mmCIF file of C-alpha atoms in Angstrom:
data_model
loop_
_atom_site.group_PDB
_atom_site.id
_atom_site.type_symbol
_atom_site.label_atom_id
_atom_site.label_comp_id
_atom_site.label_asym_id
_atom_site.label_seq_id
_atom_site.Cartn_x
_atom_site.Cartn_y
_atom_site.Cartn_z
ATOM 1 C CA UNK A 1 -8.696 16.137 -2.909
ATOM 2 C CA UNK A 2 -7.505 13.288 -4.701
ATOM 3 C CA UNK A 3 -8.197 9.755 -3.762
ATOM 4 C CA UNK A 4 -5.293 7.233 -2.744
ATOM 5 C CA UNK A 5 -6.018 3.571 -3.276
ATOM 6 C CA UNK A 6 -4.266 -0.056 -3.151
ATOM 7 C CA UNK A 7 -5.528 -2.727 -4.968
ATOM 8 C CA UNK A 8 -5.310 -5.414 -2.234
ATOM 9 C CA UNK A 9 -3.976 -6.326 0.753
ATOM 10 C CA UNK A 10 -0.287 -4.952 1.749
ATOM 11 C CA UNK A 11 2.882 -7.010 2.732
ATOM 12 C CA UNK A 12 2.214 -10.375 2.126
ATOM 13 C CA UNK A 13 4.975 -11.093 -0.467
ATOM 14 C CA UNK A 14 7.763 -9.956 1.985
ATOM 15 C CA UNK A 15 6.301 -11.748 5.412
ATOM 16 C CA UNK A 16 5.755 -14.874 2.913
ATOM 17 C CA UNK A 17 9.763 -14.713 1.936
ATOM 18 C CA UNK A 18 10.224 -14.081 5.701
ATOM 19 C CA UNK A 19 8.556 -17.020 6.588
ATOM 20 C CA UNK A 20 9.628 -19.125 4.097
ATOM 21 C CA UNK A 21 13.807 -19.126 4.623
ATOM 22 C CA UNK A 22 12.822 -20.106 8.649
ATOM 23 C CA UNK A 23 14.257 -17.748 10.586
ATOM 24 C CA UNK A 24 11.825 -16.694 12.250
ATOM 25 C CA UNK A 25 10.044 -20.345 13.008
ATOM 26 C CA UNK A 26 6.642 -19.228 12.473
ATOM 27 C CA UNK A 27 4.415 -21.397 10.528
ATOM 28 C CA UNK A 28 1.390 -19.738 8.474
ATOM 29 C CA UNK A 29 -0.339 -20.693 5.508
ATOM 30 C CA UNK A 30 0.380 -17.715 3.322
ATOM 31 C CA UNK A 31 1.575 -17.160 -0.099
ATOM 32 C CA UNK A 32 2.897 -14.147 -1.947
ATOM 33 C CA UNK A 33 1.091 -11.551 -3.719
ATOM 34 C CA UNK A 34 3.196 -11.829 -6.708
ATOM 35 C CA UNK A 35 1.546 -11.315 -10.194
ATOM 36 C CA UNK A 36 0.912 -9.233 -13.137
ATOM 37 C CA UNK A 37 -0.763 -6.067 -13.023
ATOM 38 C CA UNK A 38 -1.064 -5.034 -16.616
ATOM 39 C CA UNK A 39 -4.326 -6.342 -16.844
ATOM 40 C CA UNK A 40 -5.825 -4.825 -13.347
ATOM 41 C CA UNK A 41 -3.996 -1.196 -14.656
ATOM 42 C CA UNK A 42 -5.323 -1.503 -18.273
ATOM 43 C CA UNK A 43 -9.212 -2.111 -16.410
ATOM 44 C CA UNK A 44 -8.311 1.059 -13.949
ATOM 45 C CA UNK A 45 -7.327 2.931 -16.952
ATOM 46 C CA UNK A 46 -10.331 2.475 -18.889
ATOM 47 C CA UNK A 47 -12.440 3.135 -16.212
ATOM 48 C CA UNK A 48 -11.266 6.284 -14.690
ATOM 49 C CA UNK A 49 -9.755 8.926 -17.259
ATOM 50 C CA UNK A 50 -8.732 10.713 -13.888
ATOM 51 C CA UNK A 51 -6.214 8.322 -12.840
ATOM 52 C CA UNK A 52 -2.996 10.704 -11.646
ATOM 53 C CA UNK A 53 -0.499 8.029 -11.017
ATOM 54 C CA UNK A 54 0.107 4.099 -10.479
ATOM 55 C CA UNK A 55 2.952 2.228 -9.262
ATOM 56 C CA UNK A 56 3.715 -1.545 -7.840
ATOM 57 C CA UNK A 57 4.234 -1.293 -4.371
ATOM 58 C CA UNK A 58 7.770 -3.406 -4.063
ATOM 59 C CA UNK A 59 10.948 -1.866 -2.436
ATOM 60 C CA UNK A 60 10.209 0.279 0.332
ATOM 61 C CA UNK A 61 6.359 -0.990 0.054
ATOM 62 C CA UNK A 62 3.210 1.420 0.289
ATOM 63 C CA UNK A 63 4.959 4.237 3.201
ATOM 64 C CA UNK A 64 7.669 4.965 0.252
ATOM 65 C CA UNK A 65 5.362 4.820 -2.802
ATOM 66 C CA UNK A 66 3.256 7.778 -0.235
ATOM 67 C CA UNK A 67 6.253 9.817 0.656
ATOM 68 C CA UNK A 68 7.840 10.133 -2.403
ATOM 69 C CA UNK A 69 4.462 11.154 -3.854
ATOM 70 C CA UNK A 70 4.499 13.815 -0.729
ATOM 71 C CA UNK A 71 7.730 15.070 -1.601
ATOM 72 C CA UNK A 72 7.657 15.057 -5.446
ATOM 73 C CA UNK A 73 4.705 16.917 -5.419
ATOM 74 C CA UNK A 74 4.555 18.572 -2.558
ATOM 75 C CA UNK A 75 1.316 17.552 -0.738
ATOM 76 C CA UNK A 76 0.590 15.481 1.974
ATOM 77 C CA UNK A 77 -0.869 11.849 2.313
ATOM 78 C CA UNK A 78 -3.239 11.354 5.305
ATOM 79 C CA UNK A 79 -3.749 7.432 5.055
ATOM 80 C CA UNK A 80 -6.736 5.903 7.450
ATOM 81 C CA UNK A 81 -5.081 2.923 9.092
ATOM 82 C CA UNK A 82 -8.293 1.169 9.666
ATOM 83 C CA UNK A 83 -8.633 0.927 5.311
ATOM 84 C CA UNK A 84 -5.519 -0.243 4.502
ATOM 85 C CA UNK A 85 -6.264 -4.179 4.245
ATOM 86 C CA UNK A 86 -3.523 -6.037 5.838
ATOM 87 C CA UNK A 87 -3.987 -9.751 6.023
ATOM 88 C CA UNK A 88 -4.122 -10.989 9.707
ATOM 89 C CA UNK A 89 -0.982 -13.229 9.174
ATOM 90 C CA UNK A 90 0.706 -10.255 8.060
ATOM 91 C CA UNK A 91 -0.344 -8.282 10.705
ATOM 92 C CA UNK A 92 0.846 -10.731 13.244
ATOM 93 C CA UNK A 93 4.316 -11.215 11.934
ATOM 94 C CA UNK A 94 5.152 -6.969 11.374
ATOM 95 C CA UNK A 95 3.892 -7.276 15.133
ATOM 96 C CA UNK A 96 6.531 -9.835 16.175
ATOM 97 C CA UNK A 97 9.531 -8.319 14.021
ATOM 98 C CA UNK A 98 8.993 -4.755 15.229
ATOM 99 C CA UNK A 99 8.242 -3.695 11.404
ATOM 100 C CA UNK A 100 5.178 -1.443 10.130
ATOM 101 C CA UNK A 101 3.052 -3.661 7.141
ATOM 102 C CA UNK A 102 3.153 0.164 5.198
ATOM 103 C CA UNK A 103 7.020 -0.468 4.715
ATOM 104 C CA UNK A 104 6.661 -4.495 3.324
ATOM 105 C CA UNK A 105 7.357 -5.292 0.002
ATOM 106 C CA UNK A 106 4.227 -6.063 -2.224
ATOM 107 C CA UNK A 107 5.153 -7.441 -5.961
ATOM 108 C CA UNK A 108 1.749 -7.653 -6.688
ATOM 109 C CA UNK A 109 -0.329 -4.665 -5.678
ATOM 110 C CA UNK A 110 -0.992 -1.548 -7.136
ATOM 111 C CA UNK A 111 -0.977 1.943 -5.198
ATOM 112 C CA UNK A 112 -3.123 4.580 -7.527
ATOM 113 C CA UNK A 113 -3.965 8.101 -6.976
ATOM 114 C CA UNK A 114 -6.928 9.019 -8.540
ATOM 115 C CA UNK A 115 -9.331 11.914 -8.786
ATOM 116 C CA UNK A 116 -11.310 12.327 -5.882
ATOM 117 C CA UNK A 117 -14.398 12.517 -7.376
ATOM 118 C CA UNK A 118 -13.418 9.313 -9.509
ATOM 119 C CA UNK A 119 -12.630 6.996 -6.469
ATOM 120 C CA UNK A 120 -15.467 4.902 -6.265
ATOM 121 C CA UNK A 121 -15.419 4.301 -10.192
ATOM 122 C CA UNK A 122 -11.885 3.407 -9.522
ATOM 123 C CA UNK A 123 -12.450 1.278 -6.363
ATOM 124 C CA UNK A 124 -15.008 -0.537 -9.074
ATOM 125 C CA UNK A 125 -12.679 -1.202 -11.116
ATOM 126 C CA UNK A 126 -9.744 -2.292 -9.208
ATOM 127 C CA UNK A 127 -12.749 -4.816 -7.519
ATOM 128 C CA UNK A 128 -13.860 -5.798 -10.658
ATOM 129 C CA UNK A 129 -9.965 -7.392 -11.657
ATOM 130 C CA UNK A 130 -9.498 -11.005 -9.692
ATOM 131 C CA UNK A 131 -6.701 -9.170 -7.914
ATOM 132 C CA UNK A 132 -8.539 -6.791 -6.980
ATOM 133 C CA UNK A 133 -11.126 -8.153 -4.849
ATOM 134 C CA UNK A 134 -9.786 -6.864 -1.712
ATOM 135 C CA UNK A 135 -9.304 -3.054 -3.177
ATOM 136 C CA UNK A 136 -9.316 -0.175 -0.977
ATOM 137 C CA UNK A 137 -9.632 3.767 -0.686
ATOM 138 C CA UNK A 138 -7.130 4.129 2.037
ATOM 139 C CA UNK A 139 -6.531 8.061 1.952
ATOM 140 C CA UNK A 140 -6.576 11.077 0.583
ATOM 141 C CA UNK A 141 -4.013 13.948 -0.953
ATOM 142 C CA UNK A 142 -4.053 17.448 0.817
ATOM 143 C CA UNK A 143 -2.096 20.710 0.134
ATOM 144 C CA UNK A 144 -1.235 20.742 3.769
ATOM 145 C CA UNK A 145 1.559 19.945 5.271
ATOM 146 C CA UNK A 146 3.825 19.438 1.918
ATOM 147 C CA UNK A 147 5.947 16.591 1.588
ATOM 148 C CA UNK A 148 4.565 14.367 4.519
ATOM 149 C CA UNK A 149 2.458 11.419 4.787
ATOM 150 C CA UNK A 150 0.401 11.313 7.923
ATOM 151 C CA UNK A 151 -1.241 7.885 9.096
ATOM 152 C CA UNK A 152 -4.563 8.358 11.125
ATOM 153 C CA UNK A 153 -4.505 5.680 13.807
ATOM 154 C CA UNK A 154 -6.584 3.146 14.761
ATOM 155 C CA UNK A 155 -6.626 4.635 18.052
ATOM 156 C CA UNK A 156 -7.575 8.151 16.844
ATOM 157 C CA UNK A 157 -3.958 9.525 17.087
ATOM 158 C CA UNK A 158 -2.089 10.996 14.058
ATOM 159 C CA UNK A 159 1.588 10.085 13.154
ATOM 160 C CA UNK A 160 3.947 10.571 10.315
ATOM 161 C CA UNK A 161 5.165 7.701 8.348
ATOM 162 C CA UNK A 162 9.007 8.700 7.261
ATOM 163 C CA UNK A 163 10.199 7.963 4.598
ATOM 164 C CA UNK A 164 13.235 5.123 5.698
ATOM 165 C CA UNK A 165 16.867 5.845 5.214
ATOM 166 C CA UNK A 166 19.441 3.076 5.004
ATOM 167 C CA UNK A 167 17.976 0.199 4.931
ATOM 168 C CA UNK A 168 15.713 -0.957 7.612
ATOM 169 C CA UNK A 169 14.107 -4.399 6.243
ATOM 170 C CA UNK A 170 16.501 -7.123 5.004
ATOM 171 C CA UNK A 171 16.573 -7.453 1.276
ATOM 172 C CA UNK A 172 13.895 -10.033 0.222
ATOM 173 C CA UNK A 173 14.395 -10.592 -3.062
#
């Protein structure tokens, strides 16, 4: 099946903002991931002629970019938790607030779903781009079961990641 991809790590323009108005009195030297990605797109784009779809991962983060690919097109997204990079910082803090990293805001990252057979052209290329040195593969698109997006654990487990209703994270920006 098709190949799904992010072009860095995940989350760390919302846990920066988070950090940044003090509320929750953690100190950690991280910055946001904001920045242009017309130039990383343009290099994925001429590199992979199978390129299905792109999008900036901001409101609702990577787990809403996934299910509303699931939905629209009525597949499923198994994601590999242990290749979506998360920065340890990150990490920590979703730990600490209760929150998943998959539903932080990222204003510079791209999610892509590519051919399958065109990933590792596309992981190239997305590694080739200064901001996308950190690139990953992090799952693939199914026929089965439509409209979900199932996240293989670290711990071997499957769950679903829902898509969020209301509005679970404050708004950052």
């Amino acid at each position: 099946g098709d190949a799904v991809l992010v072009s860095g790590p995940i989350g760390e323009h919302g846990v920066t903002i988070m950090l940044c108005r003090g509320e929750l009195d953690i100190e950690a030297d991280l910055q946001s991931d904001t920045a242009p990605l017309h130039q990383i797109a343009a290099a994925l784009l001429d590199a992979v002629p199978g390129v299905r779809m792109m999008r900036d991962a901001t409101r609702g983060g990577v787990a809403t970019i996934l299910n509303e690919i699931a939905v629209a097109a009525q597949v499923s997204v198994v994601v590999d938790e242990a290749a979506v990079p998360v920065n340890p910082i990150v990490n920590g803090a979703c730990e600490l607030l209760g929150i998943d990293p998959l539903y932080v805001a990222c204003e510079g990252r791209l999610v892509t779903v590519v051919d399958g057979d065109q990933a590792d052209t596309a992981l190239a290329a997305l590694r080739g781009h200064p901001l996308g040195a950190s690139a990953a593969i992090i799952g693939r698109i199914n026929d089965d079961p439509p409209g979900l997006v199932l996240l293989k654990t670290s711990f071997g487990g499957t769950r679903i990641v829902d898509l969020l209703v209301g509005d679970p994270l404050p708004r950052i920006c």
